XYZ file of C-alpha atoms in Angstrom:
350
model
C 0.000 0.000 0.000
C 0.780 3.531 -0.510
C 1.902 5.622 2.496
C 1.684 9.318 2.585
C 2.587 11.318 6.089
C 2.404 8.102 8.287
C -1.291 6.807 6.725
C -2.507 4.456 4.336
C -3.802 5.299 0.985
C -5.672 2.296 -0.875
C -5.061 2.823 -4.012
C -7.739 1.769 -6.854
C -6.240 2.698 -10.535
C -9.462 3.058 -12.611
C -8.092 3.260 -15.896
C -5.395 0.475 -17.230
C -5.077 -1.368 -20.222
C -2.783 -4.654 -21.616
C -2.530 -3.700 -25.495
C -1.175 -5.071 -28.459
C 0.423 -2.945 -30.708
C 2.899 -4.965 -32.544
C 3.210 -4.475 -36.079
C 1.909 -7.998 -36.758
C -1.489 -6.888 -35.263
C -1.602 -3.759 -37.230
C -4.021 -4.178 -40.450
C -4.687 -0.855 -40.909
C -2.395 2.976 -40.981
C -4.437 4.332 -38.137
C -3.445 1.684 -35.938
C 0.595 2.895 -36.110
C -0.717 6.425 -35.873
C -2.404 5.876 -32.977
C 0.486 4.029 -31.201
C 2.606 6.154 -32.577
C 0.381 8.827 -30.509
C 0.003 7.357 -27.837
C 4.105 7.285 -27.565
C 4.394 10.657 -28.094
C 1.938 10.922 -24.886
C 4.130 8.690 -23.132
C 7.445 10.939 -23.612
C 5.994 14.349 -23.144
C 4.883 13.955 -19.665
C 7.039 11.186 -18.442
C 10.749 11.857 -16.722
C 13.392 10.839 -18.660
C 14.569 7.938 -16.704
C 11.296 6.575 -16.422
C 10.590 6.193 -20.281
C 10.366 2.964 -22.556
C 11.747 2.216 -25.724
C 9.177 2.109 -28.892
C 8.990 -1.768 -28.571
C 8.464 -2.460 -25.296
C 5.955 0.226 -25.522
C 3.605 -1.839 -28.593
C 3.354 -5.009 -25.871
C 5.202 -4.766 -22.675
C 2.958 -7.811 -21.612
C 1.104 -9.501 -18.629
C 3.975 -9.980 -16.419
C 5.559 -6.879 -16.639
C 1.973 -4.851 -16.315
C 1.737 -7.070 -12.664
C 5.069 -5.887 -11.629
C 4.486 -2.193 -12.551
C 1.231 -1.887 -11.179
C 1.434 -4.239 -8.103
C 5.103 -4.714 -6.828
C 6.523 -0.814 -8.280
C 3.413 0.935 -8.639
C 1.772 1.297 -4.963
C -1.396 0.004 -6.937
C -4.394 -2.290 -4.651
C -6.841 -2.976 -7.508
C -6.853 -1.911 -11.029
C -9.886 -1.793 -13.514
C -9.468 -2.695 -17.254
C -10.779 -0.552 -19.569
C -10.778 -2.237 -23.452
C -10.266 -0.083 -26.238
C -11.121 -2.379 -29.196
C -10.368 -0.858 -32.397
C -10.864 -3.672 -34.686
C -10.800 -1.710 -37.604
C -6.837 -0.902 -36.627
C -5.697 -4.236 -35.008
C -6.596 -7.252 -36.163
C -6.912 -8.651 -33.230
C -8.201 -5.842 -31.586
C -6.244 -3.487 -29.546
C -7.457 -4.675 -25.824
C -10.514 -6.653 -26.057
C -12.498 -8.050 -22.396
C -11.778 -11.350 -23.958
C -7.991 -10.191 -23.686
C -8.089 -8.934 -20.487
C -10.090 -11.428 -18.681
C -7.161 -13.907 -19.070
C -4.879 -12.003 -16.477
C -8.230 -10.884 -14.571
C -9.393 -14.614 -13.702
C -5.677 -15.417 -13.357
C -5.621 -12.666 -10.002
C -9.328 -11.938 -9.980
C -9.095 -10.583 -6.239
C -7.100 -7.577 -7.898
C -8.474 -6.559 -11.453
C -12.030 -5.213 -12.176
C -12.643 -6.113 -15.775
C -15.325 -4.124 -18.183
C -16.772 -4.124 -20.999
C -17.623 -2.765 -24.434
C -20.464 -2.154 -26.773
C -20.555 -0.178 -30.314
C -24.244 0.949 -30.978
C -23.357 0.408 -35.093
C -22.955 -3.633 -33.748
C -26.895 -3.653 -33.384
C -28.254 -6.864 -32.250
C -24.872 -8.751 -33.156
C -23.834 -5.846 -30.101
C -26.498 -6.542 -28.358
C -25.718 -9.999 -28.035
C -22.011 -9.420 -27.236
C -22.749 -7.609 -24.370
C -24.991 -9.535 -22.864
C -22.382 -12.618 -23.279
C -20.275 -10.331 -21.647
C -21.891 -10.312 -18.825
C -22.969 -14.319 -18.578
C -18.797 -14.972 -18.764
C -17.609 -12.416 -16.400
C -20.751 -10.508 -14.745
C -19.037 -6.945 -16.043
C -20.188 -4.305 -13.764
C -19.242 -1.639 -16.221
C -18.451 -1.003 -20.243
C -15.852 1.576 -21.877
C -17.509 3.054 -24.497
C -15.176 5.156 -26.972
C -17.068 6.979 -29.299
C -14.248 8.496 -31.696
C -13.581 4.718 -32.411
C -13.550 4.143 -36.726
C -16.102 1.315 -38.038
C -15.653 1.226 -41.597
C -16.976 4.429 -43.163
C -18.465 5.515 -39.826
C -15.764 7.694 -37.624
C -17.936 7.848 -34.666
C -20.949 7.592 -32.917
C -22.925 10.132 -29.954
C -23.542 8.653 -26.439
C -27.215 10.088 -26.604
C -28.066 8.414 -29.882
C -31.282 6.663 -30.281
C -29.196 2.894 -31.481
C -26.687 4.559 -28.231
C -29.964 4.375 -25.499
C -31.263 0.917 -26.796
C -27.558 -0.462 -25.486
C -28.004 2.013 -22.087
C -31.394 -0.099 -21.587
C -29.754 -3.056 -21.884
C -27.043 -1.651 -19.207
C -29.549 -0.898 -17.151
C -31.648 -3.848 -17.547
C -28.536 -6.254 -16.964
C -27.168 -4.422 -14.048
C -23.795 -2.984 -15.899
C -24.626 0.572 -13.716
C -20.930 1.693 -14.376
C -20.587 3.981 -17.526
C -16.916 4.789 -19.076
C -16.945 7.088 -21.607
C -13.750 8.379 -23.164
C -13.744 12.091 -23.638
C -10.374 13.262 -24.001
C -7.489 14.510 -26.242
C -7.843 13.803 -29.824
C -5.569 10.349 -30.945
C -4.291 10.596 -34.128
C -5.989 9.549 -36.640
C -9.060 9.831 -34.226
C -11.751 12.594 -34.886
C -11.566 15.662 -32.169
C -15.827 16.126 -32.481
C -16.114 12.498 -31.720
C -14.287 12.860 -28.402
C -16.653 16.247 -27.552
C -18.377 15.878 -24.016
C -21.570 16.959 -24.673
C -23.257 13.875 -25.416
C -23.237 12.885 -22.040
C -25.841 15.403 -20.534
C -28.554 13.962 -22.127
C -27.617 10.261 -21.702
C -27.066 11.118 -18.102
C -30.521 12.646 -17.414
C -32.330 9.862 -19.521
C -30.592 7.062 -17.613
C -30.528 8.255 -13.844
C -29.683 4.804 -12.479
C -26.593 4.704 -14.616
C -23.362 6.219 -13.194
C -21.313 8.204 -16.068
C -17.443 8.308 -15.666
C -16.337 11.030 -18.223
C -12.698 9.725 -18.455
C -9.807 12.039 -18.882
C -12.641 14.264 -17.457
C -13.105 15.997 -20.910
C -10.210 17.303 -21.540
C -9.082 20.235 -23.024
C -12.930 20.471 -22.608
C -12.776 20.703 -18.749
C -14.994 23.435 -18.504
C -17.842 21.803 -20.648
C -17.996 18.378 -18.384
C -17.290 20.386 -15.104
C -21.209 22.365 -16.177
C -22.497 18.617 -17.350
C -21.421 16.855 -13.858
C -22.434 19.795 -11.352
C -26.160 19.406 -12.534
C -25.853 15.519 -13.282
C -25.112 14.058 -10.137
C -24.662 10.518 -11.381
C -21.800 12.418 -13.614
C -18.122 11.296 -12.633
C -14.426 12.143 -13.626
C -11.916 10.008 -14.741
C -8.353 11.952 -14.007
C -6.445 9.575 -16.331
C -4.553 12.409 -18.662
C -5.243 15.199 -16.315
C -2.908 13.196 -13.476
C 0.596 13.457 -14.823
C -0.214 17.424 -15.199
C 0.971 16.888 -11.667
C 4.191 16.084 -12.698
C 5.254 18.129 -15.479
C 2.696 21.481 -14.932
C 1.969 21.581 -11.408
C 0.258 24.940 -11.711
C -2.149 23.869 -14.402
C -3.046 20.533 -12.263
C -3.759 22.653 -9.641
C -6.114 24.794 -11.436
C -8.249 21.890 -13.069
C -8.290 20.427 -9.859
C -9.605 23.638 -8.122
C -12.478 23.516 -11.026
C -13.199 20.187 -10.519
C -13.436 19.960 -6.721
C -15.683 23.056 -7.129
C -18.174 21.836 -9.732
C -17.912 18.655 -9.459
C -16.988 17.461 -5.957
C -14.304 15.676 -4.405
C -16.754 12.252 -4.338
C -17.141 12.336 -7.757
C -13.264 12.262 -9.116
C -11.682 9.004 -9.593
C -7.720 7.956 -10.263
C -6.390 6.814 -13.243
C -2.796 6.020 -14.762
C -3.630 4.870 -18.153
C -1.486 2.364 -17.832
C 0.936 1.687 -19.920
C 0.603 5.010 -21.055
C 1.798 6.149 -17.995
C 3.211 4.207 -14.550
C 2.041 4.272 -11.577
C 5.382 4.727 -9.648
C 5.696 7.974 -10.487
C 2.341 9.005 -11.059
C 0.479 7.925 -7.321
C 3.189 10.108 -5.577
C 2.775 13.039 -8.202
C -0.808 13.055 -7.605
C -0.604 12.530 -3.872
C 2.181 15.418 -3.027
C 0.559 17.846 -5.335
C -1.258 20.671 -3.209
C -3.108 23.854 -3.729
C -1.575 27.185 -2.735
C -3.759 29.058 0.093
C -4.584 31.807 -2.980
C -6.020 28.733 -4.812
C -7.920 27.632 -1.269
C -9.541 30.677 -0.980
C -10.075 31.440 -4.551
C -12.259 28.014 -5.683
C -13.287 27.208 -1.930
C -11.797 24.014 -1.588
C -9.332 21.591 -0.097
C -7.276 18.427 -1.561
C -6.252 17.680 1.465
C -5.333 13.738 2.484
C -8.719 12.580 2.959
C -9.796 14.280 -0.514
C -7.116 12.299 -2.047
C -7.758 9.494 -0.872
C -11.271 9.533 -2.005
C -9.837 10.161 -5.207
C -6.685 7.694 -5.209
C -9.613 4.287 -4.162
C -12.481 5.384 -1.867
C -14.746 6.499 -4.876
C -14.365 3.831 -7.323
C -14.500 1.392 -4.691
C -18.041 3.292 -3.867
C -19.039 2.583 -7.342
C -18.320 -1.207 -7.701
C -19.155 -2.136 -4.545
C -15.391 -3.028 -3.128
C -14.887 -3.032 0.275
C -11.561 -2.026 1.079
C -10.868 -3.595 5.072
C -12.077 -7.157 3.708
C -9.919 -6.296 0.335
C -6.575 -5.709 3.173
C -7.547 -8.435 4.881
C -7.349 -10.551 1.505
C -4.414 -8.986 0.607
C -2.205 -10.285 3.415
C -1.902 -13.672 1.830
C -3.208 -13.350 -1.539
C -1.156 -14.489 -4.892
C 0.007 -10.896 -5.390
C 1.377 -10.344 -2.137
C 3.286 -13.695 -2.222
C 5.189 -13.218 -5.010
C 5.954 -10.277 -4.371
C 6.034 -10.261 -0.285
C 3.702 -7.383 0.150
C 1.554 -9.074 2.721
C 3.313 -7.303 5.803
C 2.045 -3.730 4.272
C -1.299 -5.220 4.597
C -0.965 -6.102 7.911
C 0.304 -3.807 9.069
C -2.885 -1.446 7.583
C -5.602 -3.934 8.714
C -3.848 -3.392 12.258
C -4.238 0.460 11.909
């Protein structure tokens, strides 16, 4: 576990993926554009010594991803997020199916989601509901910019988009991940716009809507769709390693967001491997506002703030509770093999 000033921070990293983006997979020129992007991510906001080279960045692999989260990473639980992007890789890019291999291999540790495409129709329909027979998926990630033959995109508050929101609703997948975020290469920048949540979050109440990357550069925008939608959340994977590289900027969308949106509706996120966790938790964790930035936005991310942020929110949200998951973690597969079971005994004793 994470330790920050002599306490415990459980630490649940909402947004990772396991891709593959080796140029075997690649069937199509926007899937080495969008690796390619995704790279050029990667070096801009992480230090120096901390970067990979271009292979290991197209499939660093299942064992590595458990050492970087788990043993280097100060990571408790992780949630997998697919991105599928058939249309680039022909095996997709990181399909459930993919994921679920490491997540029933340390299912105590990983939350795994799930997808749907509205263009699928009822071949969709019936992927998602297999979904949930094999691994009873609490949530899908939903990323509308994605390319489907001569379609580029697709709106979250779509007519073919709320027949699949039903079936959330009706299956009990409450969890919502939509990525809203910076513009991929070759990616569309109007497909990634926010505003297609507000009316998919009013129509489906029940649902919970976790704006990942919380909109960026369109900040402002989500901050005015969450404050009124209360079953609105932010994902801070792509906002977090602003705490790293531009403190002053991190501070700033974090002042907006604690003021508009609220400190229990913000949840972690490295985008693994896009970023680590090593450096990123502590980034996140030491970053602080100044007392002009207190008094300006009216708010505090003090310890217990972040540590609603860094686990205590997601696990709201998919029902993990965090004593029994230390008590677990003591002994679990994880811990063995990488003797972290004294950290968690020492934090059930606390």
């Amino acid at each position: 576990m994470y330790t920050h000033n002599g306490e415990d921070v459980f630490v649940i990293d909402g947004h990772i993926h396991l891709w593959d983006a080796t140029e075997e997979n690649i069937v199509h020129e926007g899937g080495e554009q969008f690796i390619q992007c995704f790279y050029d991510y990667h070096t801009a906001f992480t230090p120096e010594e901390e970067q990979w080279d271009m292979d290991t960045y197209r499939q660093y692999g299942a064992e590595r991803m458990i050492q970087d989260l788990f043993r280097d990473g100060y990571v408790d639980m992780g949630i997998f997020q697919p991105t599928y992007l058939t249309d680039f890789y022909d095996e997709g890019f990181n399909t459930t199916d993919q994921n679920a291999e490491l997540a029933e291999e340390y299912p105590e540790r990983f939350v795994l989601n799930g997808s749907f495409d509205p263009r699928d129709g009822d071949e969709g329909i019936a992927h998602l509901e297999r979904l949930k027979d094999d691994y009873d998926i609490q949530g899908v990630k939903l990323y509308t910019a994605e390319w489907r033959g001569d379609s580029k995109g697709w709106r979250l508050d779509s007519e073919e988009s709320f027949r699949f929101l039903e079936k959330c609703a009706e299956l009990g997948i409450e969890n919502i991940h939509a990525h809203k975020g910076p513009t991929i290469r070759p990616l569309n920048r109007d497909a990634f716009d926010v505003g297609d949540v507000d009316d998919a979050a009013t129509s489906f109440p029940d649902l919970n809507f976790i704006v990942e990357h919380v909109g960026f550069p369109r900040v402002d925008d989500f901050c005015h769709i969450a404050t009124q939608e209360t079953n609105v959340y932010g994902g801070l994977a792509v906002a977090a390693p602003f705490a790293q590289n531009r403190p002053r900027k991190f501070a700033e969308m974090m002042g907006e967001l604690l003021f508009w949106v609220g400190e229990d509706n913000l949840l972690f996120g490295s985008d693994y491997g896009i970023w680590e966790p090593d450096w990123l938790v502590p980034a996140v964790m030491n970053a602080e506002l100044t007392q002009e930035e207190r008094a300006e936005y009216g708010v505090e991310l003090s310890p217990d703030v972040k540590r609603k942020i860094m686990g205590e929110n997601a696990a709201q949200l998919y029902n993990i509770d965090i004593e029994e998951k230390k008590e677990q973690f003591r002994d679990d597969a994880i811990s063995q093999e990488f003797e972290l079971g004294d950290s968690y005994e020492e934090a059930s004793a606390d």
